[in-house]
mmCIF file of C-alpha atoms in Angstrom:
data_model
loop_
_atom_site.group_PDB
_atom_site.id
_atom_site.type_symbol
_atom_site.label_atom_id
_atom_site.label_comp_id
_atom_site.label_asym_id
_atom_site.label_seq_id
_atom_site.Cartn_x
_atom_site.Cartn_y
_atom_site.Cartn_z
ATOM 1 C CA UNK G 1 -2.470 29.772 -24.564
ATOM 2 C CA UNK G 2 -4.946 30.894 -22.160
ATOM 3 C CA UNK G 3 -8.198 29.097 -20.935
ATOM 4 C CA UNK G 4 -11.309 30.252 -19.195
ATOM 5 C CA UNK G 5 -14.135 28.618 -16.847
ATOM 6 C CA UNK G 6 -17.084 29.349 -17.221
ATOM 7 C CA UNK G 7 -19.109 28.663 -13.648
ATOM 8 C CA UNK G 8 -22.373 30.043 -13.625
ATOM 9 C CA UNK G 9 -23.764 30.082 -9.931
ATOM 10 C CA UNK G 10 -22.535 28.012 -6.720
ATOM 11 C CA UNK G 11 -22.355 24.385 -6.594
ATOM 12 C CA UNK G 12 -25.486 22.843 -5.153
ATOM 13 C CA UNK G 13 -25.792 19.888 -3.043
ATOM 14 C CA UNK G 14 -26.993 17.141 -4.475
ATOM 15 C CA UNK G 15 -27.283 14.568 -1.567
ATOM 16 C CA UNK G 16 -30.304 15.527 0.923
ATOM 17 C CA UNK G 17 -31.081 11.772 2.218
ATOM 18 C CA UNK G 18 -30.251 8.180 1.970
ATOM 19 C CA UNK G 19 -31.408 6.232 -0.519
ATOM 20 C CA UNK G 20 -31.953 8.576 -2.930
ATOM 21 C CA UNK G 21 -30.758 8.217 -6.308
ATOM 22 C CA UNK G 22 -27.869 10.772 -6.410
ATOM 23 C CA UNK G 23 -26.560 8.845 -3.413
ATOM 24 C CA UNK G 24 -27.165 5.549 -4.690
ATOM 25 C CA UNK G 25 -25.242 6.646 -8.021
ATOM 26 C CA UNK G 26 -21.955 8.108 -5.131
ATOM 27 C CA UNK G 27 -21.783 4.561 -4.416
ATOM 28 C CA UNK G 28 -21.998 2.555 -6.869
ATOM 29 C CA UNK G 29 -19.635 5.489 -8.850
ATOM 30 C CA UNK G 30 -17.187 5.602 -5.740
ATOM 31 C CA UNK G 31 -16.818 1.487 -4.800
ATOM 32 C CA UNK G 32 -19.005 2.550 -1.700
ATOM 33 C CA UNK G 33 -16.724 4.495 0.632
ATOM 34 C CA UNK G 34 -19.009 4.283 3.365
ATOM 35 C CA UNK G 35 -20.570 1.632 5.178
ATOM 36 C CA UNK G 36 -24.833 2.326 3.649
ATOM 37 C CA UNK G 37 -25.901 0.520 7.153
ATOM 38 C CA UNK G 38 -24.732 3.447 9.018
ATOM 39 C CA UNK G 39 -24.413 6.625 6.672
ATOM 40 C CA UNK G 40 -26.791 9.169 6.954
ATOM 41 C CA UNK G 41 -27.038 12.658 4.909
ATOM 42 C CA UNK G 42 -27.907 14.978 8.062
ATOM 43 C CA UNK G 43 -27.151 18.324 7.008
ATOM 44 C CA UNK G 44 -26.919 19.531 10.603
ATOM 45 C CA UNK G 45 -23.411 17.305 10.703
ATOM 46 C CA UNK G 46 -21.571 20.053 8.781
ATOM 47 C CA UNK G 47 -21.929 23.460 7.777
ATOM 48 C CA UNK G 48 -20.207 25.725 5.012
ATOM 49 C CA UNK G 49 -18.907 29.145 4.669
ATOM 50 C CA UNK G 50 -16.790 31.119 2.396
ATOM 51 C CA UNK G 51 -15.636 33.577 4.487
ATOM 52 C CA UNK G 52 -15.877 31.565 8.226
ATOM 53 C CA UNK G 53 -19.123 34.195 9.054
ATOM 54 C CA UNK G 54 -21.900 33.284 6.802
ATOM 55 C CA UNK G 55 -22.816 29.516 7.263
ATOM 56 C CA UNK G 56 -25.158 27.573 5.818
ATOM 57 C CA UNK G 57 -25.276 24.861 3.197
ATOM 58 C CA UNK G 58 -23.135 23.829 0.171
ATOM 59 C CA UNK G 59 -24.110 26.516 -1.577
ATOM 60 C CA UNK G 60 -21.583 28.900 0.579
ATOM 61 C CA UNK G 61 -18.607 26.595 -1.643
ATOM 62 C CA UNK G 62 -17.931 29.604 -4.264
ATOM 63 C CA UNK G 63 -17.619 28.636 -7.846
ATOM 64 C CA UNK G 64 -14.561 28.929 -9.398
ATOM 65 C CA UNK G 65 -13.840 31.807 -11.702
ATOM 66 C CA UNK G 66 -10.900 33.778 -13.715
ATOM 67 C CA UNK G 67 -8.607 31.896 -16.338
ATOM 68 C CA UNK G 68 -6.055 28.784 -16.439
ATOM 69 C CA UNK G 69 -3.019 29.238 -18.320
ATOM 70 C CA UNK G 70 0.160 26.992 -18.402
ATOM 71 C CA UNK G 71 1.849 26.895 -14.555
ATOM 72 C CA UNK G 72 -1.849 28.710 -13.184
ATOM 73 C CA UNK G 73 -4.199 27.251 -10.684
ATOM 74 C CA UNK G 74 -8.135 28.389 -9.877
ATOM 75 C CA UNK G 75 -9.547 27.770 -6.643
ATOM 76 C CA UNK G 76 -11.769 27.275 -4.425
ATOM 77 C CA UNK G 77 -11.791 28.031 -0.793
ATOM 78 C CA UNK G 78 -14.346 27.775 1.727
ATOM 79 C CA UNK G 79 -14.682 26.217 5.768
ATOM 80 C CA UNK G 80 -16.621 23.444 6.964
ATOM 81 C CA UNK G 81 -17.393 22.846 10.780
ATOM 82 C CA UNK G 82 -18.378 19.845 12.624
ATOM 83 C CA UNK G 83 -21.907 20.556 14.067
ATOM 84 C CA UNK G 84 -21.712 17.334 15.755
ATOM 85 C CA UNK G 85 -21.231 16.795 19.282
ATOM 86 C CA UNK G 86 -18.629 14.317 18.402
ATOM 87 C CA UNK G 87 -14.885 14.573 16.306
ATOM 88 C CA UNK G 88 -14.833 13.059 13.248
ATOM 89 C CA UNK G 89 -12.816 12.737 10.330
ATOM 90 C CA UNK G 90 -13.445 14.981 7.144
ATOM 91 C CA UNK G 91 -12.288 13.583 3.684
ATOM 92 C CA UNK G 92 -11.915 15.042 0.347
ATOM 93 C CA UNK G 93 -12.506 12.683 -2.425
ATOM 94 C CA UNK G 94 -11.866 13.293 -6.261
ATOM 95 C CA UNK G 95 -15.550 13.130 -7.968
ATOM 96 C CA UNK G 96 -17.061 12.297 -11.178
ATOM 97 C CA UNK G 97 -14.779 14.280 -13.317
ATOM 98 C CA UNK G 98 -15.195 14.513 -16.833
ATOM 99 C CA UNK G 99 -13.308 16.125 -19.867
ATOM 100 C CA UNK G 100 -13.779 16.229 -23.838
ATOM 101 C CA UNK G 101 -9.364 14.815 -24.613
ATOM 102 C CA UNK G 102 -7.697 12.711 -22.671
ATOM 103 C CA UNK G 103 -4.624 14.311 -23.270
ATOM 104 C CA UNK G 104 -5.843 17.688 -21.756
ATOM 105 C CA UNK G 105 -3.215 18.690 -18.971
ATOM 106 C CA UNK G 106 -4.689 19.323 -15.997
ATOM 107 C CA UNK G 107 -4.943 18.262 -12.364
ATOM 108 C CA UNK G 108 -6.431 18.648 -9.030
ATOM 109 C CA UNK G 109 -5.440 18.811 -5.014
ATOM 110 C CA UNK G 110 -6.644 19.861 -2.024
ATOM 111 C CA UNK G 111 -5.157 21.804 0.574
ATOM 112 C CA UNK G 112 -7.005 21.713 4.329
ATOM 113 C CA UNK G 113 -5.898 23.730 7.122
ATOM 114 C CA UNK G 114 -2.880 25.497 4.609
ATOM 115 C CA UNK G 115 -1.491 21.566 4.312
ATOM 116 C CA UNK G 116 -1.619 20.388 0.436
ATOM 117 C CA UNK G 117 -2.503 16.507 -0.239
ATOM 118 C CA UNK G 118 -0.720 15.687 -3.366
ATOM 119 C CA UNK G 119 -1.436 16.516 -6.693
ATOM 120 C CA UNK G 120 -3.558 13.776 -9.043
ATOM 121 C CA UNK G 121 -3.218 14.438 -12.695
ATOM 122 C CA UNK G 122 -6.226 14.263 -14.665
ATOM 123 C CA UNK G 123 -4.381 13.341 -17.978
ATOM 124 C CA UNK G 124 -5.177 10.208 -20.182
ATOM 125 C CA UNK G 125 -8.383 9.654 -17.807
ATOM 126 C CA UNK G 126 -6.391 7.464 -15.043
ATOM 127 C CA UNK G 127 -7.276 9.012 -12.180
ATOM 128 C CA UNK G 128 -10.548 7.393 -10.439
ATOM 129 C CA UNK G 129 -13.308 8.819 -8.942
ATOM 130 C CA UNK G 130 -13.340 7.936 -5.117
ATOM 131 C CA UNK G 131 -9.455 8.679 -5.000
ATOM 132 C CA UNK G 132 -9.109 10.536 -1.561
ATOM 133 C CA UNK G 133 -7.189 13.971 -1.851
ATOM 134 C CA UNK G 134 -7.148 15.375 1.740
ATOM 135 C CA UNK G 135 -8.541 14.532 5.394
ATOM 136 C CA UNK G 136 -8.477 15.724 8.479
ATOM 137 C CA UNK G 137 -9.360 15.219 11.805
ATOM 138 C CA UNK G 138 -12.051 17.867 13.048
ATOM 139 C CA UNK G 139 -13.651 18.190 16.575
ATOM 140 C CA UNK G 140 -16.972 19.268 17.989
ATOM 141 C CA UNK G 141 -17.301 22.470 16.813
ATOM 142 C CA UNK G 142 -14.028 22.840 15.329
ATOM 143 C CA UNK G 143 -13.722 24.514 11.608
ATOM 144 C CA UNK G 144 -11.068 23.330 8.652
ATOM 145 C CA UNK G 145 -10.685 25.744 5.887
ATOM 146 C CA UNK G 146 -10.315 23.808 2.288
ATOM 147 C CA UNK G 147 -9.401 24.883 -0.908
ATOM 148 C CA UNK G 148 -10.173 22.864 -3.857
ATOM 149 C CA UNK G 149 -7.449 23.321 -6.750
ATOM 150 C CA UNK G 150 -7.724 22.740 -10.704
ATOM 151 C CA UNK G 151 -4.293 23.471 -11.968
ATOM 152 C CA UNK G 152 -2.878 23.372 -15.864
ATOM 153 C CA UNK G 153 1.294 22.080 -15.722
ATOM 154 C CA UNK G 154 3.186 24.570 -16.998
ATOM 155 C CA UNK G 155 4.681 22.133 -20.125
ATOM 156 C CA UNK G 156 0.549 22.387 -21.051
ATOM 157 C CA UNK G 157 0.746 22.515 -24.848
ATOM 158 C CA UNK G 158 -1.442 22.505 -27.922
ATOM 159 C CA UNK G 159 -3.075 19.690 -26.352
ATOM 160 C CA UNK G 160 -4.979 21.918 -23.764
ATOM 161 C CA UNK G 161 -6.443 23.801 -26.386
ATOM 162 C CA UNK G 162 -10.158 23.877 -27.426
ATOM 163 C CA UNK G 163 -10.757 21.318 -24.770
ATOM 164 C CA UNK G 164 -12.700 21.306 -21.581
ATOM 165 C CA UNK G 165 -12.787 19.784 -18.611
ATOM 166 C CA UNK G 166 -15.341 19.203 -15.457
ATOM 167 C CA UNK G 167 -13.267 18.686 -12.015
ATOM 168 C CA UNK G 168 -15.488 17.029 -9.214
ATOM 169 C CA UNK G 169 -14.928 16.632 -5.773
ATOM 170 C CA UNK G 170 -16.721 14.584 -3.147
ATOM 171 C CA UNK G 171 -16.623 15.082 1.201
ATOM 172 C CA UNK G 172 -17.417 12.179 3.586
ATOM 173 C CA UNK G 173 -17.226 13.210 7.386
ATOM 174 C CA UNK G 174 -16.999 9.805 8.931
ATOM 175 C CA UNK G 175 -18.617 10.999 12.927
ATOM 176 C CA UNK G 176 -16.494 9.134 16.166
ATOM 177 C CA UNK G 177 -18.818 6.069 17.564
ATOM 178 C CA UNK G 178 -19.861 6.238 21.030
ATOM 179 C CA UNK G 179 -21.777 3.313 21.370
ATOM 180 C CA UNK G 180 -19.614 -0.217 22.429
ATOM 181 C CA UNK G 181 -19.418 -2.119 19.158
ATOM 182 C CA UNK G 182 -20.690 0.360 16.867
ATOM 183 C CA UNK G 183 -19.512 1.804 13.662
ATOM 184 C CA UNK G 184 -18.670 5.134 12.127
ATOM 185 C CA UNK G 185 -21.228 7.544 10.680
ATOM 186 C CA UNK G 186 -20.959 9.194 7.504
ATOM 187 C CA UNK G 187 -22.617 12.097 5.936
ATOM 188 C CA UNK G 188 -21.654 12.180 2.250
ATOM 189 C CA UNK G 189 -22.015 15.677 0.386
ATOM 190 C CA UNK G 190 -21.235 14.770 -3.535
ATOM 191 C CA UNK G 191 -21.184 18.071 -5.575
ATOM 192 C CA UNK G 192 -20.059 18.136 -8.874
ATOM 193 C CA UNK G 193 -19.315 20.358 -11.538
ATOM 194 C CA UNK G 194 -17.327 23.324 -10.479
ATOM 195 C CA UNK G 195 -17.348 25.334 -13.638
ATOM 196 C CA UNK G 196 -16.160 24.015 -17.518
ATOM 197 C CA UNK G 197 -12.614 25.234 -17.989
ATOM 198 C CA UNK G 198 -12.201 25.612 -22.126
ATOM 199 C CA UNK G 199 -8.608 25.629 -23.423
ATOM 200 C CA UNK G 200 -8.139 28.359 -26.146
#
């Protein structure tokens, strides 16, 4: 058995400001991770690169591409560096995910810095959106490499076949407070579909 993605183009941001609509739907999709009072969608907090020379927005993330087979992975890997003048803490959330079976085998983690959160299984639809897959701490001007994951288990049967599936991931980088009293910041970058893998 061998499946395919198909990912045309890089993923595109799809939060720009607070209170729009794609940000109202993170929420109320995610439980609200962030505090709304003090989350802001500057996108001067981070910036992106695949290849830690070329920076600019989410659009640096590279698709996935290539073909999933039983015991493969497809990835992702790309840096994001704190722009801020303050450290902060960047998170890795699972997304919106979708898929056409519930009994598709597949699952997701994220590695930062080389270090692997564990591994959430997509199978029978349990897995939530707004389940947190990696963090780290990152400092004024400091840059994490990440590497989003999509994996098939190898004991992947007929199950996997002739079905599809949509992995999502959301980042929140929660900036350090310097006022007494004050809360975190947030900017929330939720970008979605990373390609349509298709069992065969």
């Amino acid at each position: 058995m061998k499946t395919t993605i198909s990912a045309p183009g890089s993923l595109k941001r799809l939060t720009t400001a607070i209170g729009g609509a794609i940000l109202a739907l993170f929420l109320a999709a995610f439980g609200a991770l962030v505090n709304p009072a003090a989350a802001h969608a500057d996108p001067s907090v981070l910036e992106y690169s695949a290849d830690n020379e070329n920076w600019g927005g989410l659009e640096q993330i590279p698709a996935i591409t290539g073909q999933l087979i039983p015991n493969g992975e497809l990835t992702s890997t790309f840096y994001a560096r704190n722009q801020t003048e303050q450290g902060g803490e960047l998170q890795v959330y699972l997304g919106n995910w979708s898929k056409t079976s519930p009994d598709m085998q597949v699952y997701v983690r994220v590695e930062i810095n080389d270090a692997s959160g564990e591994l959430v299984d997509l199978t029978d639809n349990s897995a939530q959106p707004g389940t947190e897959l990696n963090a780290i701490r990152v400092e004024p001007g400091e840059t994490a490499k990440v590497t989003l994951v999509v994996g098939m288990p190898a004991e992947a049967g007929n199950e996997s076949q002739n079905e599809s599936v949509n992995p999502a991931f959301a980042l929140d980088f929660e900036v350090d407070d310097t006022t007494p009293g004050g809360g975190n910041g947030s900017v929330d970058s939720l970008f979605g579909s990373l390609g349509n893998i298709f069992g065969s």
